[in-house]
């Protein structure tokens, strides 16, 4: 059966229940119905076009024959109309399978694809006055990096300014900081905001930083030093291009206080931005930049800027020519649904191999809605967050990758929110608020990065990763607290049970299809192969830290890593498997089942 790369979502009224319930009740003999429901999972509302078309044709015929009530007939007619309006334009075409290139997960794989429990290191390479006012000379007219450096150059000269800036970079992350991050905070990676000017004078010509370019002659070396030292502690770096030429947004954290977002629609600025990202990719590929989790190509793009997704395609293609293994992180531009639709369309057969991750930011203090609500109301909202992901994950072979991280969040609530509860309740509610976020992000995303770690006013209050971690208000995954003895015991159990689990999984898979689709052709050996790869992968991630693969500091801390970026890991493994035929879905289903079986076995 030919599959399609685009999906539709069929929304069913409460009167008739879920599409799953209806199709199982009314089309119980349809192999197509059982196949799509099994593949998508019981909670999914996202269905393959051809599968749904087949279902509707069958059910519509029964409706005409009088087998369904009139209200169901109306529902079916409406569903068919919706389906016809969403006929996909791009089909997934089965291709000739290729030889497998799958190898055991490497330390770099673990750094990139595990769950990221991290923090931002903001206002180091892209200054923000509210965080580091000490870097702004008296009477500086603006609050951005550009304002601070020009004013310092005017007052103090080049040499003094360069020394001050370089000291700020060097002191941003001490060995003591890294030791605390690794051992106490259980931080796995740092989101490191940089500017295009951070790459050095060659990238400043024709920009707002042209007149101060020589201040940044050693900035890139400072970035590489932070990355190298973080890697020695088992901590990765998400390199975040926070400030791009012209500004991706109108805020001072884009590098200037121009109040304009002139990256978009400006060919010179876009070309320079692409050149910066290509340079960083070359540095990663050449081994000059260690421990990089991914390249974030833009931070907080404005809503619906001109050419945003065309530029994403351009940048991803450029990076792919250099190194198609580097994960690319994109801003959702404050429109998560659109970003999800775009990544969902990046099917395996059509797009560059680089994994793509959506950066989504969650704050609960800036909008009028936030300020009008009590802490209890806001905490209640968290449990329903990220519903946009429902039905969009769980299969990448035919509908693209859907992976997100929370690139910024905090424990800050507005004063108007706190005014609605007694002051003595604040500490307890802040902890409830922070832990609710930790739990939600760990359940639904590939990682989260608190804003932020360093400021003049340490430990930073509700904006401080250090303070919120020390108070237990934000928590790493529980698996990061396992002792070496517990890890060894769980590994032994997983090894002892592996064969029985594998055999049982294959038997259940075969029995299901023999029962629900008798006589149809399948390739159940692909499920078996995928299952074994998945189980081994999960086991390798689990063991990597304790076995020393991430360095001696990480191995001494205890804890284990889990495949957190599962959607892009599945994409990577499918590509490496060489599977391109019509039964690739069986291989992917096996992969995911094997990963899940391992985690159930070890109890994480």
XYZ file of C-alpha atoms in Angstrom:
604
model
C 0.000 0.000 0.000
C 1.395 3.357 -0.982
C 1.822 5.802 1.903
C 1.691 9.583 1.827
C 3.848 12.236 3.408
C 1.046 14.529 4.475
C -1.530 13.778 7.115
C -4.918 15.117 8.009
C -6.490 15.336 11.403
C -10.072 14.201 11.654
C -11.799 15.857 14.582
C -14.798 13.970 15.848
C -17.518 15.358 18.078
C -17.974 13.984 21.573
C -21.309 12.538 20.453
C -19.541 9.958 18.330
C -16.379 9.593 20.413
C -12.934 9.175 18.903
C -12.218 8.118 15.339
C -10.571 5.046 16.817
C -13.738 3.975 18.595
C -15.887 4.511 15.516
C -13.594 2.731 13.096
C -13.142 -0.246 15.392
C -16.902 -0.429 16.028
C -18.120 0.036 12.470
C -15.246 -1.237 10.330
C -14.004 -4.049 12.510
C -13.109 -6.242 9.547
C -11.016 -3.624 7.757
C -7.330 -4.495 7.683
C -6.633 -0.904 6.751
C -8.424 0.336 9.868
C -6.498 -1.951 12.154
C -3.244 -1.139 10.420
C -3.538 2.612 10.755
C -4.774 2.470 14.333
C -1.989 0.144 15.393
C 0.652 2.197 13.640
C -0.470 5.555 15.013
C -1.187 4.341 18.531
C -4.379 4.471 20.601
C -4.087 8.141 21.544
C -3.408 9.460 18.069
C -5.820 11.516 15.990
C -3.483 11.829 13.008
C -4.098 9.484 10.099
C -2.590 8.622 6.763
C -4.626 10.030 3.903
C -5.014 6.791 1.987
C -5.931 4.833 5.107
C -8.653 7.306 6.041
C -9.914 7.456 2.473
C -10.330 3.704 2.441
C -12.133 3.778 5.779
C -14.507 6.502 4.658
C -15.340 4.724 1.424
C -16.270 1.601 3.357
C -18.254 3.421 6.025
C -19.986 5.685 3.514
C -21.210 2.656 1.577
C -22.650 1.205 4.757
C -24.267 4.558 5.518
C -25.944 4.558 2.111
C -27.144 1.024 2.772
C -28.838 2.265 5.931
C -26.534 0.583 8.430
C -25.686 3.822 10.308
C -27.953 6.475 11.886
C -28.552 9.727 10.025
C -26.229 11.770 12.251
C -23.408 9.373 11.474
C -24.185 9.789 7.764
C -23.790 13.559 8.112
C -20.520 13.095 9.975
C -19.170 10.801 7.257
C -20.163 13.220 4.506
C -18.415 16.067 6.297
C -15.323 13.948 6.889
C -15.135 12.990 3.210
C -15.394 16.634 2.182
C -12.613 17.579 4.589
C -10.507 14.736 3.279
C -10.901 15.809 -0.344
C -9.836 19.340 0.583
C -6.634 17.991 2.115
C -5.418 15.636 -0.574
C -1.616 15.545 -0.207
C 0.508 16.971 -2.973
C 3.647 14.969 -2.199
C 3.612 11.193 -1.960
C 6.049 8.981 -0.132
C 7.462 6.733 -2.819
C 8.997 3.451 -1.670
C 12.584 3.232 -2.857
C 15.227 0.567 -3.172
C 16.603 -0.280 0.251
C 20.300 0.297 0.879
C 22.904 -1.530 2.983
C 22.724 -0.719 6.672
C 25.347 1.593 8.163
C 24.081 1.300 11.737
C 26.840 1.332 14.354
C 26.624 1.471 18.154
C 25.768 4.919 19.555
C 28.817 7.118 20.112
C 29.474 9.645 22.884
C 28.561 12.384 20.391
C 25.248 10.629 19.727
C 24.488 10.604 23.435
C 25.424 14.273 23.806
C 23.070 15.208 20.973
C 20.090 12.897 21.359
C 19.660 12.374 25.104
C 17.154 14.389 27.108
C 18.672 17.836 27.600
C 18.332 19.132 31.144
C 20.087 22.432 30.808
C 20.449 26.118 31.336
C 21.106 29.136 29.185
C 24.337 31.070 29.653
C 22.785 34.345 28.622
C 24.278 37.831 28.552
C 27.851 36.624 28.141
C 28.458 36.979 24.405
C 25.254 38.970 23.821
C 24.911 41.436 26.684
C 21.614 42.341 28.352
C 21.758 45.252 30.772
C 19.240 43.852 33.239
C 21.488 40.823 33.754
C 24.949 42.395 33.595
C 24.643 46.110 34.256
C 28.303 46.091 35.319
C 29.298 45.819 31.649
C 27.520 49.072 30.779
C 29.400 52.331 31.390
C 27.480 55.080 33.212
C 24.922 56.916 31.097
C 24.924 54.309 28.342
C 22.007 55.267 26.148
C 20.709 51.771 25.430
C 20.520 48.297 26.941
C 22.089 46.176 24.183
C 25.570 44.788 23.482
C 26.036 47.361 20.739
C 25.265 50.251 23.103
C 27.607 48.956 25.792
C 30.599 48.287 23.547
C 30.416 51.580 21.632
C 30.099 53.574 24.836
C 33.001 51.724 26.445
C 35.155 52.224 23.363
C 34.388 55.941 23.407
C 35.143 56.341 27.121
C 37.952 53.838 27.671
C 39.538 53.080 24.313
C 40.038 49.824 22.425
C 42.551 48.048 24.649
C 40.691 48.634 27.916
C 37.377 47.682 26.327
C 38.775 44.507 24.807
C 40.327 43.491 28.119
C 37.058 44.051 29.962
C 35.045 42.076 27.423
C 37.542 39.216 27.338
C 37.555 39.005 31.128
C 33.751 38.810 31.051
C 33.923 35.899 28.611
C 36.676 34.068 30.516
C 34.933 34.348 33.886
C 31.526 33.277 32.586
C 32.021 29.599 33.335
C 34.671 28.667 35.872
C 35.784 25.159 36.759
C 33.755 25.562 39.938
C 30.673 26.391 37.874
C 31.156 23.351 35.668
C 31.701 21.093 38.660
C 28.445 22.293 40.234
C 26.530 22.035 36.970
C 27.684 18.459 36.395
C 27.507 17.075 39.922
C 24.714 18.997 41.629
C 22.448 20.410 38.921
C 22.907 17.312 36.716
C 23.052 19.635 33.740
C 23.558 17.792 30.450
C 23.952 20.780 28.130
C 24.163 24.561 28.007
C 22.376 26.781 25.523
C 25.041 29.360 24.685
C 23.733 32.564 23.041
C 26.242 34.198 20.687
C 26.127 36.992 18.137
C 27.360 37.126 14.580
C 29.994 39.566 15.862
C 31.234 36.848 18.253
C 32.767 35.099 15.245
C 35.256 37.943 14.887
C 36.026 41.074 12.835
C 35.556 39.384 9.446
C 31.851 38.979 10.178
C 31.271 42.584 11.266
C 31.838 44.450 7.977
C 28.773 46.336 6.801
C 26.950 45.828 10.100
C 26.200 47.809 13.245
C 29.353 46.332 14.797
C 31.774 47.418 12.075
C 33.120 50.258 14.225
C 33.880 48.000 17.199
C 34.910 44.834 15.392
C 38.388 44.668 16.928
C 36.907 44.156 20.380
C 35.853 40.700 19.202
C 39.159 39.460 17.820
C 39.370 36.762 20.527
C 35.658 36.140 21.069
C 35.427 32.965 19.015
C 38.410 31.491 20.848
C 36.514 32.117 24.097
C 33.484 30.236 22.741
C 35.669 27.289 21.765
C 37.285 27.283 25.189
C 33.907 27.134 26.938
C 32.790 24.294 24.668
C 36.012 22.334 25.227
C 35.899 22.696 28.997
C 32.195 21.890 29.203
C 32.773 18.729 27.176
C 35.406 17.577 29.660
C 32.637 17.587 32.279
C 30.264 15.614 30.057
C 28.228 18.736 29.227
C 27.288 19.627 25.653
C 26.744 23.047 24.071
C 23.752 24.169 22.027
C 25.263 27.023 20.023
C 22.495 29.594 19.753
C 22.811 32.417 17.207
C 20.962 34.818 19.461
C 21.934 37.963 17.553
C 21.922 37.970 13.745
C 22.662 40.816 11.308
C 19.843 43.369 11.310
C 18.055 41.549 14.113
C 15.694 38.579 13.936
C 13.470 40.464 16.377
C 13.122 43.992 17.718
C 14.482 43.332 21.210
C 17.804 44.401 22.698
C 18.920 40.777 23.010
C 19.210 40.747 19.221
C 22.369 42.837 19.652
C 21.098 46.387 19.141
C 18.358 48.726 20.322
C 17.299 49.681 16.803
C 13.770 48.467 17.463
C 13.795 46.808 14.041
C 13.938 43.234 12.766
C 15.911 43.840 9.584
C 17.245 40.345 9.046
C 14.086 39.426 7.182
C 13.745 40.443 3.565
C 17.315 41.768 3.487
C 19.509 39.655 1.225
C 22.771 41.035 2.593
C 21.809 40.267 6.168
C 20.446 36.825 5.356
C 23.562 35.913 3.379
C 25.793 37.025 6.238
C 23.702 35.055 8.728
C 24.012 31.963 6.538
C 27.750 32.534 6.262
C 28.027 32.645 10.066
C 26.169 29.369 10.462
C 28.225 27.710 7.733
C 31.401 28.844 9.489
C 30.231 27.293 12.759
C 29.353 24.054 10.947
C 32.827 23.954 9.424
C 34.363 24.430 12.859
C 32.302 21.536 14.211
C 33.145 19.326 11.259
C 36.830 20.165 11.559
C 36.956 19.274 15.243
C 37.672 22.839 16.345
C 34.421 23.120 18.287
C 33.827 20.236 20.675
C 30.725 18.787 22.247
C 28.177 20.656 20.147
C 24.634 19.424 20.703
C 23.313 21.420 17.761
C 23.300 24.698 15.878
C 20.408 27.036 16.624
C 20.200 29.213 13.539
C 18.028 31.975 15.023
C 16.510 32.978 18.347
C 12.944 34.247 18.756
C 12.203 35.188 15.175
C 9.321 37.649 14.967
C 5.868 36.389 14.059
C 5.560 35.462 10.373
C 8.636 37.227 8.968
C 9.160 37.330 5.230
C 10.935 34.239 3.930
C 11.490 32.525 7.289
C 11.000 28.944 6.116
C 12.671 29.524 2.770
C 15.717 30.665 4.708
C 15.514 27.611 6.953
C 15.613 25.417 3.847
C 18.584 27.374 2.549
C 20.554 27.156 5.791
C 19.847 23.467 6.328
C 20.964 22.687 2.791
C 24.172 24.674 3.308
C 24.981 22.902 6.577
C 24.099 19.544 5.058
C 26.808 19.982 2.431
C 29.326 20.344 5.260
C 28.016 17.859 7.825
C 24.580 16.300 7.566
C 24.781 14.877 11.085
C 24.609 18.237 12.892
C 21.184 18.830 14.475
C 19.652 22.143 13.381
C 17.488 24.050 15.864
C 14.963 26.557 14.530
C 12.816 29.207 16.184
C 9.077 28.586 15.980
C 8.585 32.328 15.446
C 5.917 32.325 18.189
C 3.752 30.091 15.987
C 4.314 26.506 17.082
C 1.561 25.064 14.901
C 3.134 26.443 11.752
C 6.562 25.158 12.739
C 5.102 21.721 13.444
C 3.390 21.675 10.055
C 6.662 22.586 8.362
C 8.763 19.932 10.087
C 6.022 17.360 9.518
C 6.422 17.938 5.795
C 10.150 17.197 5.850
C 9.855 13.557 4.818
C 12.855 11.269 4.551
C 12.727 11.056 0.779
C 12.621 14.813 0.150
C 14.853 16.679 2.579
C 18.403 16.989 3.854
C 19.399 14.408 6.442
C 20.154 16.888 9.229
C 17.792 16.421 12.162
C 15.655 19.492 12.847
C 14.446 20.551 16.293
C 11.930 23.314 17.031
C 12.865 25.800 19.766
C 9.765 26.854 21.703
C 9.846 29.345 24.605
C 7.436 29.255 27.541
C 7.034 32.170 29.918
C 4.049 32.873 32.160
C 4.696 36.458 33.183
C 4.545 38.771 30.169
C 1.031 38.667 28.717
C -2.142 40.267 30.044
C -3.607 36.777 30.414
C -0.648 35.719 32.564
C -0.909 38.769 34.815
C -4.636 38.352 35.302
C -4.341 34.798 36.602
C -3.466 33.432 40.022
C -0.494 31.106 40.567
C -2.905 28.182 40.878
C -4.503 28.991 37.520
C -1.140 29.245 35.789
C 0.079 25.988 37.311
C -3.134 24.375 36.101
C -2.378 25.519 32.558
C 0.960 23.723 32.521
C -0.618 20.280 32.698
C -2.362 20.929 29.367
C 0.615 22.481 27.573
C 1.953 21.209 24.246
C -1.306 19.657 23.144
C -0.261 20.744 19.648
C 1.984 17.670 19.603
C -0.899 15.235 19.994
C -1.049 12.884 17.038
C 2.018 14.363 15.380
C 4.740 12.155 16.828
C 5.356 8.434 16.726
C 6.228 7.910 13.067
C 8.819 9.683 10.946
C 9.205 7.338 7.976
C 6.207 8.794 6.192
C 5.352 12.124 7.780
C 8.516 13.827 8.944
C 10.150 14.644 12.250
C 8.391 16.516 15.030
C 10.870 17.282 17.797
C 10.791 20.273 20.122
C 12.751 21.650 23.047
C 11.859 24.388 25.498
C 14.751 26.729 24.821
C 13.770 29.218 27.522
C 11.568 29.069 30.619
C 11.758 30.396 34.174
C 10.038 30.344 37.551
C 9.003 33.997 37.274
C 5.403 35.118 37.755
C 4.226 38.721 37.630
C 3.573 40.772 40.754
C -0.120 40.970 39.832
C -0.236 37.180 39.870
C 1.440 36.975 43.279
C -0.896 39.661 44.659
C -3.732 37.147 44.430
C -2.289 34.868 47.130
C -0.867 35.436 50.639
C 2.845 36.257 50.642
C 3.660 33.238 52.822
C 2.460 30.910 50.052
C 4.935 32.179 47.474
C 7.796 29.760 48.171
C 5.600 26.683 48.058
C 3.780 27.798 44.935
C 7.045 28.672 43.182
C 8.237 25.138 43.821
C 4.954 23.700 42.555
C 5.211 25.908 39.467
C 8.808 24.934 38.711
C 8.313 21.222 39.275
C 5.185 21.173 37.125
C 7.253 22.628 34.297
C 10.083 20.138 34.839
C 7.629 17.263 34.676
C 5.823 18.523 31.579
C 8.970 19.298 29.612
C 10.410 15.874 30.442
C 7.201 14.160 29.345
C 6.648 15.960 26.052
C 9.932 17.413 24.758
C 13.514 16.550 23.925
C 14.892 18.949 26.514
C 14.590 22.241 28.355
C 16.923 25.152 29.118
C 16.233 27.454 32.057
C 16.786 31.184 31.576
C 19.423 31.797 32.895
C 22.583 30.835 34.820
C 24.756 33.948 35.283
C 23.949 37.538 36.239
C 25.434 40.263 38.425
C 22.885 39.432 41.112
C 23.532 35.749 41.736
C 21.832 33.414 42.522
C 19.219 35.086 40.357
C 15.910 34.631 42.159
C 13.179 33.115 39.998
C 15.305 33.924 36.933
C 18.263 31.967 38.313
C 19.010 28.365 37.371
C 21.347 28.177 40.357
C 18.790 29.384 42.897
C 15.899 27.356 41.538
C 18.035 24.211 41.401
C 19.371 24.671 44.933
C 15.815 25.132 46.236
C 14.594 22.018 44.426
C 12.126 24.048 42.392
C 13.309 22.567 39.098
C 14.385 18.953 38.874
C 16.478 16.841 36.507
C 15.036 13.522 35.315
C 14.922 10.982 38.154
C 17.201 8.678 36.158
C 20.010 11.206 36.634
C 20.059 10.310 40.337
C 20.683 6.562 39.996
C 23.743 5.249 41.821
C 26.426 3.150 40.131
C 25.175 0.082 41.989
C 21.604 0.645 40.808
C 22.816 1.156 37.245
C 24.764 -2.114 37.302
C 21.805 -4.044 38.709
C 19.381 -2.667 36.161
C 21.784 -3.370 33.305
C 22.063 -6.991 34.403
C 18.290 -7.385 34.529
C 17.968 -5.875 31.047
C 20.574 -8.240 29.637
C 19.019 -11.286 31.284
C 15.520 -10.500 30.021
C 16.420 -9.320 26.536
C 15.853 -12.550 24.612
C 12.503 -13.269 26.219
C 11.340 -9.697 25.659
C 12.416 -9.757 22.020
C 10.754 -13.088 21.310
C 7.563 -12.005 23.038
C 7.452 -8.703 21.173
C 7.838 -10.390 17.788
C 5.220 -13.009 18.634
C 2.732 -10.327 19.664
C 3.454 -8.348 16.511
C 2.982 -11.372 14.239
C -0.139 -12.552 16.057
C -1.709 -9.130 15.755
C -1.259 -8.941 12.002
C -2.206 -12.572 11.415
C -5.428 -11.904 13.264
C -6.305 -8.502 11.854
C -4.946 -8.747 8.305
C -4.977 -12.442 7.360
C -3.461 -13.184 3.992
C -1.737 -9.828 3.610
C 1.981 -9.685 2.985
C 4.265 -8.172 5.625
C 7.950 -8.227 6.464
C 7.927 -9.006 10.152
C 11.663 -9.612 10.133
C 11.997 -5.833 9.814
C 10.166 -5.423 13.106
C 12.581 -7.885 14.704
C 15.597 -6.047 13.324
C 14.274 -2.667 14.429
C 13.407 -3.972 17.892
C 16.923 -5.224 18.488
C 18.478 -1.968 17.302
C 16.153 0.009 19.582
C 16.851 -2.108 22.646
C 20.606 -1.904 22.062
C 20.440 1.856 21.517
C 18.551 2.481 24.743
C 20.999 0.236 26.579
C 23.990 2.102 25.119
C 22.615 5.489 26.187
C 21.884 4.054 29.627
C 25.438 2.752 30.070
C 27.473 5.485 28.360
C 27.858 7.850 31.301
C 28.687 5.225 33.934
C 31.161 3.442 31.657
C 33.231 6.593 31.119
C 32.135 7.405 27.580
C 31.368 11.012 28.535
C 34.510 11.508 30.614
C 35.627 10.741 34.140
C 33.685 13.590 35.775
C 30.395 12.436 34.268
C 31.098 8.822 35.208
C 31.768 9.814 38.822
C 28.425 11.610 39.139
C 26.171 8.592 38.762
C 22.957 8.805 36.804
C 22.072 7.640 33.320
C 21.014 9.260 30.080
C 17.859 8.453 28.178
C 17.047 8.920 24.497
C 15.111 12.156 24.890
C 15.074 13.372 21.290
C 13.327 10.205 20.176
C 11.796 11.545 16.970
C 15.072 12.687 15.437
C 16.831 9.579 16.758
C 14.264 7.456 14.937
C 14.927 9.469 11.777
C 18.678 8.961 12.112
C 18.320 5.220 12.638
C 15.890 4.745 9.750
C 18.271 6.550 7.413
C 21.184 4.441 8.648
C 19.167 1.222 8.435
C 18.903 1.605 4.674
C 15.202 0.727 4.808
C 13.283 2.584 2.104
C 10.547 0.134 1.107
C 6.841 0.042 1.807
C 7.379 -1.861 5.064
C 9.801 0.619 6.577
C 7.021 1.361 9.053
C 7.514 -2.113 10.539
C 11.206 -1.414 11.116
C 10.414 1.906 12.806
C 7.678 0.368 14.914
C 10.152 -2.274 16.040
C 12.778 0.354 16.859
C 10.393 2.313 19.056
C 9.085 -0.851 20.699
C 12.616 -2.002 21.532
C 13.509 1.345 23.084
C 10.310 1.339 25.120
C 10.864 -2.267 26.238
C 14.305 -1.449 27.600
C 13.039 1.525 29.598
C 10.161 -0.492 31.003
C 12.611 -3.217 31.960
C 14.944 -0.876 33.873
C 12.127 1.238 35.274
C 12.909 4.690 33.914
